[in-house]
XYZ file of C-alpha atoms in Angstrom:
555
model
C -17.639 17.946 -7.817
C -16.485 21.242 -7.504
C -14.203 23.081 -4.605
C -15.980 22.339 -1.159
C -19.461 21.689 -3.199
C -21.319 19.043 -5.187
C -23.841 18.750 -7.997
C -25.180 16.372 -10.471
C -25.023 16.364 -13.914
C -27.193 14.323 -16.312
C -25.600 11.639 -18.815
C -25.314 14.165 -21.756
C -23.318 16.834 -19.304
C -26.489 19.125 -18.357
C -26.187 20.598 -14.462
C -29.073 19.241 -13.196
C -27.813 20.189 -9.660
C -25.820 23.251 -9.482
C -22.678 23.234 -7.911
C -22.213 25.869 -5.251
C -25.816 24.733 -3.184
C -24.452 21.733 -1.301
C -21.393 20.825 0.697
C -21.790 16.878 0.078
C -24.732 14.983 -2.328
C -24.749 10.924 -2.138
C -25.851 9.102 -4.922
C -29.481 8.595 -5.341
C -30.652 5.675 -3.561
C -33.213 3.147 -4.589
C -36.103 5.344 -3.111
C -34.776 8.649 -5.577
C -33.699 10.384 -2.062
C -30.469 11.976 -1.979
C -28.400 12.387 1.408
C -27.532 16.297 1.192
C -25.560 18.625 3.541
C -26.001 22.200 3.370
C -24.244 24.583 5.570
C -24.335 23.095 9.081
C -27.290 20.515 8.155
C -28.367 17.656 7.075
C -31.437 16.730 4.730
C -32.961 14.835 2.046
C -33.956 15.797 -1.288
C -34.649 14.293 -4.591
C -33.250 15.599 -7.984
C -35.221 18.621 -8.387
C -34.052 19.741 -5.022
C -37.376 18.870 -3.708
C -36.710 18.701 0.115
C -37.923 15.147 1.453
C -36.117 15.577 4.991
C -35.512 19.064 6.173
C -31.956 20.358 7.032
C -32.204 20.549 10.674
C -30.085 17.857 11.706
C -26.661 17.952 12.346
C -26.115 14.361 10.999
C -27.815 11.694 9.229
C -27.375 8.128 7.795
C -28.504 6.341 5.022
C -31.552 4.639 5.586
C -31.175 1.042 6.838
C -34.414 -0.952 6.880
C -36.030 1.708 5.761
C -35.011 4.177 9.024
C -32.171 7.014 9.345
C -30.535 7.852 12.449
C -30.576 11.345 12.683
C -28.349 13.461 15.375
C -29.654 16.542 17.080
C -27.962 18.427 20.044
C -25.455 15.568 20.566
C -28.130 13.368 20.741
C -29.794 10.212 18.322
C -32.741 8.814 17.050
C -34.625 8.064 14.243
C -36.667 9.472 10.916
C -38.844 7.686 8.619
C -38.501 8.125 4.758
C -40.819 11.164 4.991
C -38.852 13.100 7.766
C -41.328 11.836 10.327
C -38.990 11.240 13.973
C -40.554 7.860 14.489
C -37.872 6.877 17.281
C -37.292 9.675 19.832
C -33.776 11.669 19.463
C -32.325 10.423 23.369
C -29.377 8.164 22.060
C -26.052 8.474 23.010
C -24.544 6.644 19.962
C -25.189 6.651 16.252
C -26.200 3.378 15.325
C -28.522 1.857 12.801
C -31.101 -1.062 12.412
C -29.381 -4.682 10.678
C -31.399 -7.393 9.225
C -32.091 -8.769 12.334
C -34.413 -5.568 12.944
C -32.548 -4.537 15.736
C -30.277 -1.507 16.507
C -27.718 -1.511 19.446
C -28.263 1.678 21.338
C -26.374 3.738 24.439
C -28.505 5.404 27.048
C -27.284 6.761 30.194
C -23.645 5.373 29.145
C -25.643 1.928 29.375
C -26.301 -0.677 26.163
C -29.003 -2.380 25.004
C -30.833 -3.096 21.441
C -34.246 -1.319 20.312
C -36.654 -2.563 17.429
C -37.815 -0.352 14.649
C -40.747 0.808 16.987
C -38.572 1.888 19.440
C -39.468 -0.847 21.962
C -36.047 -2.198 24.059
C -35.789 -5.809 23.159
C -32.687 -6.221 25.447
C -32.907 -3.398 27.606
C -30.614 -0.739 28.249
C -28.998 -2.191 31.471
C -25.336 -3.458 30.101
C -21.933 -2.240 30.141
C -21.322 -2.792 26.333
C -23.219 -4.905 23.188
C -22.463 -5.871 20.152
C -24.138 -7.388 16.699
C -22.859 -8.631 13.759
C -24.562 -8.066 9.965
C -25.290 -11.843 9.151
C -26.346 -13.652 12.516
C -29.477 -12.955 14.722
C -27.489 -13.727 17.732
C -26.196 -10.576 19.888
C -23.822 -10.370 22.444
C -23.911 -8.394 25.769
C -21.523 -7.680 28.892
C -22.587 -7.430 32.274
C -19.565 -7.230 35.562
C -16.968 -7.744 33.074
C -18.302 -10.759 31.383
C -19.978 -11.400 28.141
C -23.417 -13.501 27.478
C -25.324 -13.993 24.231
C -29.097 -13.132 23.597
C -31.323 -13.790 20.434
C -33.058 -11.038 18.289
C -36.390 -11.609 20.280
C -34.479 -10.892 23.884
C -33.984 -14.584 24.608
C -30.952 -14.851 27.143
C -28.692 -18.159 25.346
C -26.171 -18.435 27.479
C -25.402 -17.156 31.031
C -22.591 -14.103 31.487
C -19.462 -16.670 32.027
C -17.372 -15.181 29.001
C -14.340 -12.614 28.755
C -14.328 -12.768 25.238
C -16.425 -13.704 21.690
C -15.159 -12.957 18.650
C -16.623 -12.193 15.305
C -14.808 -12.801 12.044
C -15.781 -12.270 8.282
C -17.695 -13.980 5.898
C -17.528 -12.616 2.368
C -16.384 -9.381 4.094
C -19.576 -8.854 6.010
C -19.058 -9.733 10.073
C -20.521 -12.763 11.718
C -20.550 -14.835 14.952
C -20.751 -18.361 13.338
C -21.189 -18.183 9.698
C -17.538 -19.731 9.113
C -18.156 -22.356 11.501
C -17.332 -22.100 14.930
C -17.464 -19.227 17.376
C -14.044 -18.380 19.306
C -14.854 -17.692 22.813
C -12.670 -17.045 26.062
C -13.362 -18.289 29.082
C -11.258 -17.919 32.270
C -8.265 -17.451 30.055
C -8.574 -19.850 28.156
C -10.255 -20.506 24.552
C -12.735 -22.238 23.428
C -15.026 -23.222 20.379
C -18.984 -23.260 19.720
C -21.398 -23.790 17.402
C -24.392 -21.734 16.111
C -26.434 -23.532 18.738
C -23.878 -22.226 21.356
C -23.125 -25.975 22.159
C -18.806 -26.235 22.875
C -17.703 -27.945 20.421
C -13.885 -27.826 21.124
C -13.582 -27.973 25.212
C -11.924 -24.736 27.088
C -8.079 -25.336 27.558
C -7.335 -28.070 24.782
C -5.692 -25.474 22.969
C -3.181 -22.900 24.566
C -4.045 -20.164 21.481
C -6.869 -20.201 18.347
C -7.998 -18.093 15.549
C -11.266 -17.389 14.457
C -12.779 -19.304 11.578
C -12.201 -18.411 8.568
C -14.422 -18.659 5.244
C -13.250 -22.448 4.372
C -14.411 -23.264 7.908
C -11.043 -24.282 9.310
C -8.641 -22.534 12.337
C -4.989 -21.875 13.211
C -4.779 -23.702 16.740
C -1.711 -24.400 19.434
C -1.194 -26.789 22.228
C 2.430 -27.056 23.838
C 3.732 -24.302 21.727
C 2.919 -26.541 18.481
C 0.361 -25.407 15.899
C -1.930 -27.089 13.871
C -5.202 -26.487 11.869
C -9.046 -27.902 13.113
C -12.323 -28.018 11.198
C -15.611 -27.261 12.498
C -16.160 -30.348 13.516
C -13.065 -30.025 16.115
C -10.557 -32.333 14.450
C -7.571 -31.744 13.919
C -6.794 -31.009 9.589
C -3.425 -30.405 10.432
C -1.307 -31.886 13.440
C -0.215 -30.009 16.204
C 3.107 -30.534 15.226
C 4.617 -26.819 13.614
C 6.506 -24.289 15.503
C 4.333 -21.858 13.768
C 1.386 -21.306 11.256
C 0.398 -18.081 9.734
C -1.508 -17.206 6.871
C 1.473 -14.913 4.200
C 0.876 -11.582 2.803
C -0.273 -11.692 -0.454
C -0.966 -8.157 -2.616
C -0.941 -6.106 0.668
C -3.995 -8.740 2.375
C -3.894 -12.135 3.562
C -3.755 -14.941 1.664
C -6.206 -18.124 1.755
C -3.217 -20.160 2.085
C -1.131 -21.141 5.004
C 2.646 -21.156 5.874
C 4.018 -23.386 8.102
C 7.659 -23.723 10.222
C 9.254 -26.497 11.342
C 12.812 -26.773 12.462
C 14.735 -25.151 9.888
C 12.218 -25.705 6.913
C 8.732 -24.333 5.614
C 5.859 -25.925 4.341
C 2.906 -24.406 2.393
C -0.353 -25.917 2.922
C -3.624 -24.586 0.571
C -6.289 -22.704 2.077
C -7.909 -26.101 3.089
C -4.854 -27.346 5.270
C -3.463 -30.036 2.959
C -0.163 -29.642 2.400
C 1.080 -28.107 -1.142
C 4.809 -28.503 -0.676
C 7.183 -29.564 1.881
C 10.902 -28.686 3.522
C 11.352 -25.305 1.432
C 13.863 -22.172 2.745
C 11.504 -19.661 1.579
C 8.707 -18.801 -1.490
C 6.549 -15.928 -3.490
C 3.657 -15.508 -5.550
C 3.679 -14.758 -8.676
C 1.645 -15.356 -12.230
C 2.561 -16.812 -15.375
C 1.265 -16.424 -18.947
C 1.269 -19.500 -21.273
C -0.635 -18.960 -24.386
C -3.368 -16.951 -23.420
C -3.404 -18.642 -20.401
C -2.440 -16.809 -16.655
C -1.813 -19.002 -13.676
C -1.008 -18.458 -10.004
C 2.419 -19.647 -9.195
C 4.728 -20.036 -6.296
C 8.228 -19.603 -6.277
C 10.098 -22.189 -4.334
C 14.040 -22.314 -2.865
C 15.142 -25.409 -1.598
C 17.104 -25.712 1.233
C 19.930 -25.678 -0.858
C 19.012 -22.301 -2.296
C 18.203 -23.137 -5.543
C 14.906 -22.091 -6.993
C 11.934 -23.261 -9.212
C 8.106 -23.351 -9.041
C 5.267 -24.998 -8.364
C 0.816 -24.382 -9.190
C -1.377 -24.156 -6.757
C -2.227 -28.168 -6.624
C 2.093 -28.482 -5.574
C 3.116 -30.360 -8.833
C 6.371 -28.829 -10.167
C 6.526 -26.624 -13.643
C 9.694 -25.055 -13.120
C 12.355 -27.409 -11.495
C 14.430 -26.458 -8.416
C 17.445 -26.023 -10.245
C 18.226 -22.125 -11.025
C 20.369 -19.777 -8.629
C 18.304 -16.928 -9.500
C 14.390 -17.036 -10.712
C 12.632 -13.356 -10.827
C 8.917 -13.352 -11.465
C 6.874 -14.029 -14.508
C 4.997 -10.983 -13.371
C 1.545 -12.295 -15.775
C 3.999 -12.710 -18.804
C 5.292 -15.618 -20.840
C 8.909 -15.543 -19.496
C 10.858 -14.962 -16.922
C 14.483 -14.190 -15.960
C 16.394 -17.234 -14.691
C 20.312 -17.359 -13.607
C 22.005 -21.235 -13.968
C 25.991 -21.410 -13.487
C 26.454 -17.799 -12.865
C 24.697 -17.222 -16.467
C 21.090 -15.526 -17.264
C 18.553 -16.353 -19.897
C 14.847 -16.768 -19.893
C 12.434 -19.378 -19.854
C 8.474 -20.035 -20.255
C 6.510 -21.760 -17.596
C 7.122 -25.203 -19.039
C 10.813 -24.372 -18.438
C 11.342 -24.512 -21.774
C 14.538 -22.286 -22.719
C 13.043 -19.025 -24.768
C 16.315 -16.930 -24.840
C 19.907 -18.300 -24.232
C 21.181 -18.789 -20.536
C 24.538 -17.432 -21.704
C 24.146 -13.576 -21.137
C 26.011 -11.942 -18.100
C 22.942 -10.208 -17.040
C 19.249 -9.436 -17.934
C 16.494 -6.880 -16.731
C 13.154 -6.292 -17.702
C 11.878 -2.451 -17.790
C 9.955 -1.799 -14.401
C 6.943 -0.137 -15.966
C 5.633 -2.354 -19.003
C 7.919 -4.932 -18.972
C 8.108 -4.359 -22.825
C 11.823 -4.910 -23.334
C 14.542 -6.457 -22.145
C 18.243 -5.041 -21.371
C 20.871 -7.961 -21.584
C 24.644 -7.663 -21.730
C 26.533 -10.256 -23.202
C 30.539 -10.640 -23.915
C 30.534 -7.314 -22.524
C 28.239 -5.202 -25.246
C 24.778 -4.897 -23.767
C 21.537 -4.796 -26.310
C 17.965 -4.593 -25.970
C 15.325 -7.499 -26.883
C 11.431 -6.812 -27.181
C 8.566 -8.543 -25.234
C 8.626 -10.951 -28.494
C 12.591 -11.653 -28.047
C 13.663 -9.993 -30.926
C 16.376 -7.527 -31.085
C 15.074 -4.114 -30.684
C 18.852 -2.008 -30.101
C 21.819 -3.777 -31.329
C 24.562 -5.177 -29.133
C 26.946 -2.509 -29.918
C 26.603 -0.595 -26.356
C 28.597 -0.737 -23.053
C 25.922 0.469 -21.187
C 22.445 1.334 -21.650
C 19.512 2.225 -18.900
C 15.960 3.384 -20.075
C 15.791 7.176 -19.242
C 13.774 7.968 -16.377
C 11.642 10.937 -17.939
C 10.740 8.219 -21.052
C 11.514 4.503 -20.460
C 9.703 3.234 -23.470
C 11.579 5.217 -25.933
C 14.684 7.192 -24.758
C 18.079 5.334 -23.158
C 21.006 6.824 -22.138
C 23.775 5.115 -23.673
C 27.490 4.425 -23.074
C 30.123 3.821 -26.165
C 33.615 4.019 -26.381
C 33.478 4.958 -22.367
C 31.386 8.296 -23.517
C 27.584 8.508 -22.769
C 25.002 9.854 -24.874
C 21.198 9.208 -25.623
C 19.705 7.613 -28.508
C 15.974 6.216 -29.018
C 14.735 2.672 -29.466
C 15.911 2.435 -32.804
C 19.275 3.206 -31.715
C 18.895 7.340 -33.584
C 21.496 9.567 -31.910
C 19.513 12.395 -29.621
C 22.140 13.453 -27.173
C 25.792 12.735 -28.958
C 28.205 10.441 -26.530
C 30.634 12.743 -25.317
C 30.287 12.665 -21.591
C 31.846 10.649 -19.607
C 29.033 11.100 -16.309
C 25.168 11.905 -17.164
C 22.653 11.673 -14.218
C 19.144 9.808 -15.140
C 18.187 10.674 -11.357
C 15.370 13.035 -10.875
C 13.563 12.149 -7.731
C 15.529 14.779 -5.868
C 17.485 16.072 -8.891
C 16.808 18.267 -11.824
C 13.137 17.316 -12.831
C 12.571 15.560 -15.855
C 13.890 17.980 -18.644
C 17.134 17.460 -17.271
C 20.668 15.681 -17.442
C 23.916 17.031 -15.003
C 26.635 15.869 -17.260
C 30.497 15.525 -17.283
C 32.778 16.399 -19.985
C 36.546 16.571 -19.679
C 36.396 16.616 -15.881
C 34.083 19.877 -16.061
C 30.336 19.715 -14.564
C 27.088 21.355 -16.095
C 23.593 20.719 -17.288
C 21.565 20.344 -20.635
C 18.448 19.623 -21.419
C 17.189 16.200 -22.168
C 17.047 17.215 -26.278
C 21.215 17.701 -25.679
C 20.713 21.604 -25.347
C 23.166 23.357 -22.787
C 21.735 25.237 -19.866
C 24.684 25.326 -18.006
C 27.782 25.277 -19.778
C 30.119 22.167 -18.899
C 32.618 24.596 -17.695
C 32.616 24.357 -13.546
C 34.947 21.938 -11.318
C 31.648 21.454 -8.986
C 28.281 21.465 -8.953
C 26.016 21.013 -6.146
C 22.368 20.679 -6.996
C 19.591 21.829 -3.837
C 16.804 22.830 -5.886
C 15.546 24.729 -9.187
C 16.652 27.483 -7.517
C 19.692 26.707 -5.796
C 22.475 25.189 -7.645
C 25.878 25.844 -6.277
C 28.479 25.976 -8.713
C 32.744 26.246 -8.783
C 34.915 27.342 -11.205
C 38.758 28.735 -10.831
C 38.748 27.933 -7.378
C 35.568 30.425 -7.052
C 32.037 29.668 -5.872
C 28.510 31.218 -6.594
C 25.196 30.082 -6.987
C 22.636 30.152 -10.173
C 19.119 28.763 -10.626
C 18.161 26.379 -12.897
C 17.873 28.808 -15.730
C 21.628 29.199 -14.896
C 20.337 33.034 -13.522
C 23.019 34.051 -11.000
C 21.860 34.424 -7.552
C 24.741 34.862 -5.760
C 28.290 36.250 -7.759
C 31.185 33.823 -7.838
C 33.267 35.767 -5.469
C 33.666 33.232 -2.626
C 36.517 30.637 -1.845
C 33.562 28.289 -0.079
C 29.444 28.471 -0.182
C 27.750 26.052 1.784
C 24.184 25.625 2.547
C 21.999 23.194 4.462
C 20.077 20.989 1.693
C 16.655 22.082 1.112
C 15.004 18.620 2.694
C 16.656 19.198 6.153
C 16.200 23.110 7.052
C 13.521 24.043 9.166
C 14.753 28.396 7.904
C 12.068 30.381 6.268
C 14.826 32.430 4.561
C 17.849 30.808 2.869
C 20.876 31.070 4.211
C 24.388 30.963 2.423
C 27.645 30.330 4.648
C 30.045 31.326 2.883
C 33.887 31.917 2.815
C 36.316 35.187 1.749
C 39.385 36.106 2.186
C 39.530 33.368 5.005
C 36.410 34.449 7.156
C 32.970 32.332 6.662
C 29.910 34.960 7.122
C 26.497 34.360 6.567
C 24.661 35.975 3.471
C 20.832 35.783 2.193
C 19.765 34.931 -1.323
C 20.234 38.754 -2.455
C 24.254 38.514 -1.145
C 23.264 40.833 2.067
C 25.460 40.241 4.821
C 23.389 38.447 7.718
C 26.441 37.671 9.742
C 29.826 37.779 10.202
C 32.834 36.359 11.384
C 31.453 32.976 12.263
C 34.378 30.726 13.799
C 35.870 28.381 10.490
C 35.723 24.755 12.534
C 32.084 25.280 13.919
C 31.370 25.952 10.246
C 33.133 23.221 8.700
C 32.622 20.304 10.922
C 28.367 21.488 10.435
C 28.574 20.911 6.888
C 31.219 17.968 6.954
C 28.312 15.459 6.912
C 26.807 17.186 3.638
C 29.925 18.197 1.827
C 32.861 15.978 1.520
């Protein structure tokens, strides 16, 4: 793909379609036609840039049983494989033909469904439609109420509903396919089969969800929630203040979690109950061998923690006041009696529980950081010692967590590599490993004998540790003190403005809305305002207004 164009190329590299021809190419589909736009219009071609369908429409689909709907002068219809208009372009709505071989059009701001000849099955008489990709059954609304007809026209049912939901089966939509259909019905809900027969009667339950792919529903009556099949029986009692289904990896999970009183229960995705009377849980995997498993983390009501499979039998015990996640490996942090140490899933001890803390690297999890009787060391994913215990301090450095970590020792910081080699000697007593708004990843501010400066991440000084301040905006705006004297330099340590003033302030970079930056700054007991090349903008501003508008920013 190239800038505002597409082309193909063949498996050894060779252009087989230019770029530079086409705004937009689809992959070939199983006839060897390729959706195209060109200019304004839409076509068809095939890989020689044979054109199939000419580019005279102003939008097209793919073809769905075997028909495109193609849009011309704000209107729709439909083409044939060989460009042929086989449905006449009078539509309102794009729309296209499912497996039931109809199409739900708008004419006239009215709804109905067409077959592939064109010929209004249901005709176009009702205030909405709708159709679902599994089922043959349709749905229409006349005077505000909703009825459903077959794929031949049949009327099932007669217009009596407010309200029939579809759900998802293996992530295509569907009426029934899960079980039972959710209806509404004078306010209240209802359940029916794929015959349409009510299977759970209108008004036995106060709220309901739709089925979902193991054929069961979230239900309430009296404020109380429980779980039916599609049979209408009740799985689960009516007996929970709430049931919900918990996030899981940004989606839904198959499983359910339910309240009662001052406890939770997790039931599986079938409604039986997993475990009972916990304060709160995760998920999570665990390796064993070359084994993964699904976990959950439990805490007791007690607020200890341990976990459980997926059948509820216990592998971890409830026991630990701290359990992080496996995270898919073989151990995990644990904390028991204000110690931390780590076991496997068989809670089988793997590394002391006598260390004052332990955390795992955030981006492989290949190491471990653990300080113990006050020296902290680093273990590898195999538990063996990878930097001796001879540190106060050590933290992976952003710009290279595998390999780099600033180090502190004998109250000085310095950096040294995974096999402990001196990079950056320790002879400061502050060194930033903060870059998200800070000095990029080449970088380290750094403190020496009360004095502020910069050097590169090899140990290289960029700006000498020599000022009393430093105030970092951006690459090109650091504001520096020295002497009781202010200027500004870039990153480069280039001057940009002269260190002639008793005060510089500036609004951070993140909240001004000024094309040009703007320096206040103060001399000889006046605050003015001065522009990146130290020209006087303005003068004389009033010393409180200025100070109490940069009181939040500098203090």
């Amino acid at each position: 793909m190239g800038q505002n164009s597409w082309g193909y190329n063949d498996g050894k590299g060779n252009v087989v379609i230019p770029l530079g021809k086409y705004k937009f190419l689809n992959p070939i589909d199983e006839k060897g036609m390729i959706y195209a736009n060109k200019g304004t219009k839409y076509g068809y071609i095939d890989i020689h840039e044979n054109i199939l369908v000419p580019f005279e429409y102003d939008d097209l689909t793919v073809f769905s049983q075997e028909l495109s709907c193609a849009k011309k002068n704000g209107k729709f219809g439909f083409i044939n494989r060989k460009g042929k208009i086989v449905i006449p372009i009078q539509f309102e709505n794009e729309t296209f033909f499912r497996k039931n071989g109809l199409a739900l059009v708008k004419k006239n701001d009215l709804y109905g469904f067409i077959d592939k000849k064109g010929k209004e099955i249901i005709p176009l008489l009702y205030q909405n439609a709708n159709q679902v990709i599994l089922d043959s059954l349709v749905t229409v609304k006349k005077q505000g109420k909703w009825a459903f007809f077959d794929s031949f026209g049949k009327q099932k049912t007669d217009f009596i509903y407010d309200e029939i939901a579809a759900t998802s089966f293996n992530y295509k939509d569907t009426f029934w396919k899960n079980g039972l259909i959710l209806v509404r019905k004078n306010r209240q809900i209802g359940y029916l089969d794929k015959n349409l027969k009510e299977v759970v009667a209108f008004g036995k339950y106060e709220t309901g969800d739709r089925f979902n792919s193991n054929r069961i529903a979230i239900v309430s009556k009296n404020q109380k929630y429980g779980i039916i099949d599609e049979f209408g029986k009740e799985v689960v009692k009516t007996e929970y203040d709430t049931i919900e289904h918990p996030e899981e990896s940004y989606r839904e999970s198959e499983i359910f979690l339910a309240k009662k009183g001052n406890y939770l229960i997790l039931l599986d995705k079938n409604g039986k109950k997993i475990y009972d009377k916990i304060k709160d849980f995760s998920f999570d995997h665990a390796s064993l061998g070359n084994k993964t498993q699904k976990i959950y983390h439990i805490q007791d009501l007690n607020g200890k923690y341990g976990a459980i499979n997926t059948k509820g039998e216990l592998v971890i015990p409830v026991m630990y006041d701290e359990f992080r996640d496996f995270r898919s490996n073989n151990n995990a942090i644990v904390k028991h009696k204000g110690k931390f140490g780590l076991v496997d899933l068989n809670n089988k001890i793997t590394y002391p529980i006598d260390n004052e803390e332990i955390e795992q690297n955030s981006r492989d999890l290949a190491f471990y950081i653990i300080k113990k009787n006050g020296k902290v060391g680093i273990i590898n994913k195999e538990l063996k010692t990878m930097i001796n215990f001879d540190y106060q301090d050590l933290q992976p450095c952003f710009y290279d967590q595998i390999n780099k970590f600033i180090a502190k020792q004998n109250g000085l910081y310095g950096v040294i590599d995974r096999l402990g080699g001196i990079i950056i000697p320790f002879q400061y007593t502050e060194m930033s490993n903060w870059v998200e708004y800070g000095p990029g990843s080449n970088f380290h501010f750094v403190t020496k004998d009360k004095k502020q400066g910069l050097i590169t991440k090899e140990g290289k000084t960029v700006i000498p540790v020599i000022y009393d301040s430093l105030f970092y905006d951006s690459d090109k705006i650091i504001i520096l003190s020295k002497n009781g004297k202010y200027g500004v330099v870039t990153i480069q340590n280039k001057q940009i403005i002269p260190f002639a003033y008793e005060k510089i302030y500036l609004e951070p970079s993140l909240f001004s809305k000024k094309k040009e930056t703007e320096f206040y700054v103060l001399k000889n007991g006046k605050y003015s305002i001065i522009n990146d090349k130290n020209e006087v903008i303005k003068s004389d501003l009033p010393k409180n207004e200025v100070e109490n508008k940069f009181s939040y920013y500098y203090n």
